């Protein structure tokens, strides 16, 4: 999910918390997981946090995605403090600020933490991320804007004015592995998918994949997405032998649930690339992705967001060209 406060987020703000009971039906037992899952919240009236994952090694900690709000990031830092081990590595699955704003806070506590990420953020800092700076500054001056929204705006401006904590010092340019004690995490790069460069992580030992916003519940967020590359990334992930998939938003799911997600994704995006009415494509996700839509308390939220993405992103040639690098 992006940090820009465009039309789409006006829609999200009407949404509410995840339907926890429904979500549990797709959740694998996490009791034995060798990592800590910190769920990103989708609170009312403020922007979301992406999920975070914290791995503990023999002498150090590694985190996948750092959230947006200090309250989220502080849970990660508290975990490291409780274990008395420094955070030495941050993996950002992508540059959206609900996944990367917390980098600065973690590095303030652990200055040695290295950032592993795609270099796509460099382009975003010259384009997508700075497009709404003037609007954001105006929002801070507007007395009718609620304080919570202003606080989000300050986080956004703070993050884009601190590029050193977003741009990787360990760029992920293709497959690579990262050792944490005996554990070897495999990093992969998907080009032109949810963003221009999405990093996803495979932990073969625990048969888990951490895919950031390549999978989002209740629906994929196309704010900076390229359907074609994204389908390829999901196909590559589906080939792997894994039991649990941790999405960028929403609760972990098993491989069978992911395969359903992928199938719904393919049908929805192929529909958007064709000439059927928008409502048909929206209905495709609402039916084939019904298990995911049900995890949000308000199905109208999914319908409105899907309609927006078909009409305002997937069927806009200039956006397809920009997000698909063409
Ligand atoms: Zn996100």
CSV table of C-alpha atoms and ligand atoms in Angstrom, one decimal:
chain,number,residue,atom,x,y,z
A,1,UNK,CA,0.0,0.0,0.0
A,2,UNK,CA,1.3,3.4,-0.8
A,3,UNK,CA,1.9,6.4,1.4
A,4,UNK,CA,0.6,9.0,-1.0
A,5,UNK,CA,-2.6,10.4,0.2
A,6,UNK,CA,-4.6,10.2,-3.0
A,7,UNK,CA,-8.1,9.3,-3.8
A,8,UNK,CA,-7.7,5.7,-2.9
A,9,UNK,CA,-6.8,6.3,0.7
A,10,UNK,CA,-10.0,8.3,1.1
A,11,UNK,CA,-11.6,5.0,0.3
A,12,UNK,CA,-9.5,3.0,2.8
A,13,UNK,CA,-10.2,5.3,5.6
A,14,UNK,CA,-13.8,4.3,5.5
A,15,UNK,CA,-12.7,0.7,6.0
A,16,UNK,CA,-12.3,-0.9,9.4
A,17,UNK,CA,-10.2,-3.5,11.0
A,18,UNK,CA,-9.5,-6.9,9.6
A,19,UNK,CA,-12.2,-9.6,10.2
A,20,UNK,CA,-10.1,-11.6,12.5
A,21,UNK,CA,-12.3,-14.6,12.9
A,22,UNK,CA,-12.7,-15.1,9.1
A,23,UNK,CA,-8.9,-14.5,8.7
A,24,UNK,CA,-8.1,-17.3,11.1
A,25,UNK,CA,-9.5,-19.8,8.7
A,26,UNK,CA,-6.6,-19.2,6.4
A,27,UNK,CA,-4.0,-18.9,9.1
A,28,UNK,CA,-1.4,-21.6,9.6
A,29,UNK,CA,-0.4,-22.4,13.1
A,30,UNK,CA,2.4,-19.8,13.9
A,31,UNK,CA,3.3,-21.3,17.3
A,32,UNK,CA,6.4,-23.0,15.9
A,33,UNK,CA,7.4,-20.2,13.5
A,34,UNK,CA,11.1,-19.2,13.9
A,35,UNK,CA,10.1,-15.6,13.5
A,36,UNK,CA,7.9,-13.0,15.1
A,37,UNK,CA,5.0,-11.7,13.0
A,38,UNK,CA,4.0,-8.2,13.8
A,39,UNK,CA,0.7,-7.4,12.1
A,40,UNK,CA,0.4,-4.0,10.4
A,41,UNK,CA,-2.9,-2.4,11.4
A,42,UNK,CA,-5.4,-0.7,9.2
A,43,UNK,CA,-6.8,1.8,11.6
A,44,UNK,CA,-9.7,4.1,11.0
A,45,UNK,CA,-8.8,7.5,9.7
A,46,UNK,CA,-5.0,7.1,9.5
A,47,UNK,CA,-2.8,5.4,7.0
A,48,UNK,CA,-1.9,1.7,7.4
A,49,UNK,CA,1.3,-0.1,8.5
A,50,UNK,CA,2.5,-3.0,6.6
A,51,UNK,CA,3.3,-6.3,8.3
A,52,UNK,CA,6.7,-6.8,9.9
A,53,UNK,CA,8.7,-10.0,10.5
A,54,UNK,CA,11.5,-10.3,13.0
A,55,UNK,CA,14.1,-13.0,12.9
A,56,UNK,CA,16.4,-13.7,15.8
A,57,UNK,CA,19.9,-15.0,15.1
A,58,UNK,CA,22.5,-16.2,17.6
A,59,UNK,CA,23.8,-12.7,18.2
A,60,UNK,CA,21.7,-10.3,16.1
A,61,UNK,CA,18.2,-9.6,14.8
A,62,UNK,CA,16.9,-9.1,11.3
A,63,UNK,CA,13.7,-7.4,10.3
A,64,UNK,CA,11.6,-7.5,7.2
A,65,UNK,CA,9.7,-4.2,6.8
A,66,UNK,CA,9.6,-1.6,9.4
A,67,UNK,CA,6.1,-0.1,9.3
A,68,UNK,CA,5.1,3.6,9.2
A,69,UNK,CA,3.9,4.7,12.6
A,70,UNK,CA,6.3,4.8,15.6
A,71,UNK,CA,3.9,2.6,17.6
A,72,UNK,CA,4.4,-0.2,15.1
A,73,UNK,CA,8.2,0.2,14.7
A,74,UNK,CA,8.6,0.4,18.5
A,75,UNK,CA,7.2,-3.1,18.8
A,76,UNK,CA,10.2,-4.3,16.6
A,77,UNK,CA,12.7,-2.3,18.7
A,78,UNK,CA,11.2,-3.6,21.9
A,79,UNK,CA,11.6,-7.2,20.7
A,80,UNK,CA,15.3,-6.6,20.0
A,81,UNK,CA,15.8,-4.9,23.4
A,82,UNK,CA,14.1,-7.8,25.2
A,83,UNK,CA,16.5,-10.2,23.5
A,84,UNK,CA,19.4,-7.9,24.1
A,85,UNK,CA,20.6,-8.3,20.5
A,86,UNK,CA,21.1,-5.5,17.9
A,87,UNK,CA,19.1,-5.2,14.7
A,88,UNK,CA,21.8,-5.5,12.1
A,89,UNK,CA,19.7,-6.0,8.9
A,90,UNK,CA,16.5,-4.5,7.5
A,91,UNK,CA,15.0,-6.0,4.4
A,92,UNK,CA,12.4,-3.7,2.7
A,93,UNK,CA,10.1,-5.7,0.5
A,94,UNK,CA,9.4,-2.4,-1.4
A,95,UNK,CA,9.6,1.3,-1.0
A,96,UNK,CA,6.0,2.1,0.0
A,97,UNK,CA,6.2,4.1,3.2
A,98,UNK,CA,3.9,1.9,5.2
A,99,UNK,CA,6.8,-0.6,5.0
A,100,UNK,CA,9.9,1.6,5.1
A,101,UNK,CA,9.2,4.7,7.2
A,102,UNK,CA,10.3,2.9,10.3
A,103,UNK,CA,13.8,2.4,8.9
A,104,UNK,CA,15.0,5.7,10.4
A,105,UNK,CA,13.6,4.9,13.8
A,106,UNK,CA,15.3,1.5,13.9
A,107,UNK,CA,18.6,3.0,12.7
A,108,UNK,CA,18.4,5.7,15.4
A,109,UNK,CA,18.4,2.8,17.9
A,110,UNK,CA,20.7,0.6,15.9
A,111,UNK,CA,22.9,2.7,13.6
A,112,UNK,CA,24.7,-0.3,12.2
A,113,UNK,CA,21.6,-1.8,10.6
A,114,UNK,CA,22.1,-2.3,6.9
A,115,UNK,CA,19.2,-1.8,4.4
A,116,UNK,CA,18.6,-4.6,1.9
A,117,UNK,CA,16.2,-3.4,-0.8
A,118,UNK,CA,15.6,-2.8,-4.4
A,119,UNK,CA,17.0,0.5,-5.9
A,120,UNK,CA,13.5,1.3,-7.2
A,121,UNK,CA,13.1,3.8,-4.3
A,122,UNK,CA,15.6,6.1,-6.0
A,123,UNK,CA,13.1,6.6,-8.9
A,124,UNK,CA,10.2,6.9,-6.5
A,125,UNK,CA,11.9,9.7,-4.6
A,126,UNK,CA,12.1,11.6,-7.9
A,127,UNK,CA,8.6,10.8,-9.0
A,128,UNK,CA,5.7,9.1,-7.3
A,129,UNK,CA,6.8,10.0,-3.7
A,130,UNK,CA,7.3,13.7,-4.3
A,131,UNK,CA,4.2,14.4,-6.5
A,132,UNK,CA,2.0,15.3,-3.5
A,133,UNK,CA,4.5,17.3,-1.5
A,134,UNK,CA,2.7,20.6,-2.1
A,135,UNK,CA,-0.6,19.1,-1.2
A,136,UNK,CA,0.9,17.6,1.9
A,137,UNK,CA,2.4,20.9,3.0
A,138,UNK,CA,-1.0,22.6,2.5
A,139,UNK,CA,-2.7,20.0,4.6
A,140,UNK,CA,-0.5,20.9,7.5
A,141,UNK,CA,-1.7,24.5,7.3
A,142,UNK,CA,-5.4,23.6,7.0
A,143,UNK,CA,-7.2,23.9,10.3
A,144,UNK,CA,-10.0,21.6,9.0
A,145,UNK,CA,-7.6,18.6,8.7
A,146,UNK,CA,-7.8,16.2,11.7
A,147,UNK,CA,-4.6,16.0,13.8
A,148,UNK,CA,-4.1,12.3,13.1
A,149,UNK,CA,-4.0,13.0,9.3
A,150,UNK,CA,-1.5,15.8,9.9
A,151,UNK,CA,0.7,13.4,12.0
A,152,UNK,CA,0.7,11.0,9.0
A,153,UNK,CA,1.6,13.8,6.7
A,154,UNK,CA,4.5,14.7,8.9
A,155,UNK,CA,5.7,11.1,8.8
A,156,UNK,CA,5.5,11.2,5.0
A,157,UNK,CA,7.5,14.4,4.7
A,158,UNK,CA,10.0,13.2,7.3
A,159,UNK,CA,10.6,10.0,5.3
A,160,UNK,CA,11.1,11.6,1.9
A,161,UNK,CA,13.4,14.2,3.3
A,162,UNK,CA,15.6,11.5,4.8
A,163,UNK,CA,16.5,9.4,1.7
A,164,UNK,CA,19.6,7.8,3.3
A,165,UNK,CA,17.2,5.8,5.4
A,166,UNK,CA,15.2,4.6,2.4
A,167,UNK,CA,17.9,4.0,-0.2
A,168,UNK,CA,19.6,0.6,0.3
A,169,UNK,CA,23.3,0.4,1.2
A,170,UNK,CA,22.9,-3.3,0.2
A,171,UNK,CA,21.0,-3.1,-3.0
A,172,UNK,CA,19.1,-6.3,-4.1
A,173,UNK,CA,19.7,-6.5,-7.8
A,174,UNK,CA,18.8,-10.2,-8.3
A,175,UNK,CA,18.8,-13.4,-6.3
A,176,UNK,CA,21.0,-13.4,-3.2
A,177,UNK,CA,21.2,-15.0,0.2
A,178,UNK,CA,21.6,-13.7,3.6
A,179,UNK,CA,22.9,-15.7,6.5
A,180,UNK,CA,21.6,-15.4,10.0
A,181,UNK,CA,23.4,-18.0,12.1
A,182,UNK,CA,22.6,-21.3,10.5
A,183,UNK,CA,19.6,-19.9,8.7
A,184,UNK,CA,20.0,-18.9,5.1
A,185,UNK,CA,17.3,-16.5,3.8
A,186,UNK,CA,17.0,-16.3,0.0
A,187,UNK,CA,16.2,-12.9,-1.4
A,188,UNK,CA,14.5,-12.6,-4.8
A,189,UNK,CA,13.8,-9.5,-6.9
A,190,UNK,CA,10.5,-9.2,-8.9
A,191,UNK,CA,10.7,-6.4,-11.4
A,192,UNK,CA,7.7,-4.3,-12.3
A,193,UNK,CA,5.2,-6.0,-10.0
A,194,UNK,CA,3.6,-4.2,-7.1
A,195,UNK,CA,6.4,-1.6,-7.6
A,196,UNK,CA,9.3,-1.3,-10.0
A,197,UNK,CA,11.3,-3.6,-7.7
A,198,UNK,CA,9.8,-5.9,-5.1
A,199,UNK,CA,12.0,-8.0,-2.9
A,200,UNK,CA,10.5,-11.3,-1.6
A,201,UNK,CA,12.2,-13.6,0.9
A,202,UNK,CA,12.2,-17.4,1.0
A,203,UNK,CA,13.1,-19.3,4.2
A,204,UNK,CA,13.5,-22.9,3.0
A,205,UNK,CA,14.1,-24.2,6.5
A,206,UNK,CA,10.7,-23.1,7.7
A,207,UNK,CA,9.1,-23.4,4.3
A,208,UNK,CA,7.9,-19.8,4.5
A,209,UNK,CA,7.8,-17.0,2.0
A,210,UNK,CA,7.6,-13.3,2.9
A,211,UNK,CA,6.2,-11.5,-0.1
A,212,UNK,CA,5.4,-7.9,1.0
A,213,UNK,CA,2.6,-6.3,-1.1
A,214,UNK,CA,2.9,-9.0,-3.8
A,215,UNK,CA,0.0,-10.4,-1.7
A,216,UNK,CA,-2.4,-8.1,0.1
A,217,UNK,CA,-5.6,-9.0,1.8
A,218,UNK,CA,-8.4,-8.2,1.0
A,219,UNK,CA,-7.3,-7.2,-2.5
A,220,UNK,CA,-4.1,-6.3,-4.4
A,221,UNK,CA,-3.1,-2.6,-4.3
A,222,UNK,CA,-2.3,-1.4,-7.7
A,223,UNK,CA,-1.2,2.2,-6.8
A,224,UNK,CA,2.2,1.6,-8.4
A,225,UNK,CA,1.5,-1.9,-9.8
A,226,UNK,CA,2.2,-3.5,-13.2
A,227,UNK,CA,-0.1,-6.5,-13.7
A,228,UNK,CA,2.0,-8.3,-16.2
A,229,UNK,CA,5.2,-8.5,-14.1
A,230,UNK,CA,3.2,-9.1,-11.0
A,231,UNK,CA,1.5,-12.2,-12.5
A,232,UNK,CA,5.0,-13.5,-13.3
A,233,UNK,CA,6.2,-12.9,-9.8
A,234,UNK,CA,3.2,-14.8,-8.3
A,235,UNK,CA,3.8,-17.7,-10.7
A,236,UNK,CA,7.4,-17.9,-9.6
A,237,UNK,CA,6.4,-18.0,-6.0
A,238,UNK,CA,3.7,-20.6,-6.6
A,239,UNK,CA,6.4,-23.0,-7.9
A,240,UNK,CA,8.2,-23.1,-4.6
A,241,UNK,CA,7.8,-25.6,-1.9
A,242,UNK,CA,6.4,-23.6,0.9
A,243,UNK,CA,3.8,-24.1,3.6
A,244,UNK,CA,3.2,-20.5,4.8
A,245,UNK,CA,3.1,-17.2,3.0
A,246,UNK,CA,3.2,-14.0,4.9
A,247,UNK,CA,1.6,-11.1,2.9
A,248,UNK,CA,2.3,-7.4,3.2
A,249,UNK,CA,-1.1,-6.8,4.8
A,250,UNK,CA,-3.4,-9.4,6.4
A,251,UNK,CA,-2.6,-12.6,8.1
A,252,UNK,CA,-0.4,-15.4,7.0
A,253,UNK,CA,-1.9,-18.0,4.7
A,254,UNK,CA,-1.1,-21.5,3.5
A,255,UNK,CA,0.0,-22.5,0.0
A,256,UNK,CA,-3.5,-23.6,-1.2
A,257,UNK,CA,-4.9,-20.2,-0.1
A,258,UNK,CA,-2.1,-18.4,-2.0
A,259,UNK,CA,-2.8,-20.4,-5.2
A,260,UNK,CA,-6.4,-19.3,-5.0
A,261,UNK,CA,-5.2,-15.7,-4.6
A,262,UNK,CA,-3.0,-16.1,-7.6
A,263,UNK,CA,-5.8,-17.5,-9.7
A,264,UNK,CA,-8.1,-14.7,-8.7
A,265,UNK,CA,-5.3,-12.2,-9.4
A,266,UNK,CA,-4.7,-13.5,-12.9
A,267,UNK,CA,-8.4,-13.5,-13.8
A,268,UNK,CA,-9.0,-10.0,-12.4
A,269,UNK,CA,-6.0,-8.5,-14.2
A,270,UNK,CA,-6.6,-10.2,-17.5
A,271,UNK,CA,-10.2,-8.9,-17.3
A,272,UNK,CA,-8.9,-5.4,-16.7
A,273,UNK,CA,-6.6,-5.7,-19.7
A,274,UNK,CA,-9.6,-6.6,-21.9
A,275,UNK,CA,-12.8,-4.7,-22.9
A,276,UNK,CA,-15.4,-6.1,-20.5
A,277,UNK,CA,-17.1,-3.5,-18.3
A,278,UNK,CA,-15.3,-2.5,-15.1
A,279,UNK,CA,-18.1,-4.1,-13.0
A,280,UNK,CA,-17.4,-7.5,-14.6
A,281,UNK,CA,-13.7,-7.4,-13.5
A,282,UNK,CA,-14.7,-6.2,-10.0
A,283,UNK,CA,-17.2,-9.1,-9.8
A,284,UNK,CA,-14.4,-11.5,-10.8
A,285,UNK,CA,-12.3,-10.6,-7.7
A,286,UNK,CA,-15.4,-10.4,-5.5
A,287,UNK,CA,-16.2,-14.0,-6.5
A,288,UNK,CA,-12.9,-15.7,-7.0
A,289,UNK,CA,-11.3,-13.7,-4.2
A,290,UNK,CA,-14.3,-14.0,-1.9
A,291,UNK,CA,-12.3,-15.6,0.9
A,292,UNK,CA,-10.0,-12.6,1.0
A,293,UNK,CA,-12.8,-10.0,0.6
A,294,UNK,CA,-14.5,-11.6,3.6
A,295,UNK,CA,-11.5,-10.7,5.8
A,296,UNK,CA,-12.5,-7.1,5.6
A,297,UNK,CA,-15.7,-6.2,7.4
A,298,UNK,CA,-17.1,-4.1,4.6
A,299,UNK,CA,-17.3,-5.6,1.1
A,300,UNK,CA,-18.1,-2.2,-0.3
A,301,UNK,CA,-14.5,-1.2,0.6
A,302,UNK,CA,-13.2,-3.9,-1.8
A,303,UNK,CA,-15.7,-3.0,-4.5
A,304,UNK,CA,-14.8,0.6,-4.4
A,305,UNK,CA,-11.1,0.0,-4.4
A,306,UNK,CA,-11.2,-2.5,-7.2
A,307,UNK,CA,-13.3,-0.1,-9.3
A,308,UNK,CA,-10.8,2.6,-8.7
A,309,UNK,CA,-7.9,0.4,-9.7
A,310,UNK,CA,-9.5,-0.8,-12.9
A,311,UNK,CA,-10.6,2.6,-14.0
A,312,UNK,CA,-7.9,4.8,-12.6
A,313,UNK,CA,-4.7,2.6,-12.9
A,314,UNK,CA,-5.0,-0.6,-14.9
A,315,UNK,CA,-6.9,1.0,-17.8
A,316,UNK,CA,-4.9,4.2,-17.9
A,317,UNK,CA,-2.2,3.8,-20.6
A,318,UNK,CA,0.2,6.4,-19.1
A,319,UNK,CA,0.2,4.6,-15.7
A,320,UNK,CA,0.6,1.2,-17.3
A,321,UNK,CA,3.6,2.5,-19.2
A,322,UNK,CA,5.1,4.2,-16.1
A,323,UNK,CA,4.6,1.2,-13.7
A,324,UNK,CA,5.6,-1.4,-16.3
A,325,UNK,CA,8.7,0.5,-17.4
A,326,UNK,CA,7.6,0.8,-21.0
B,1,LIG,ZN1,1.7,-1.9,2.0
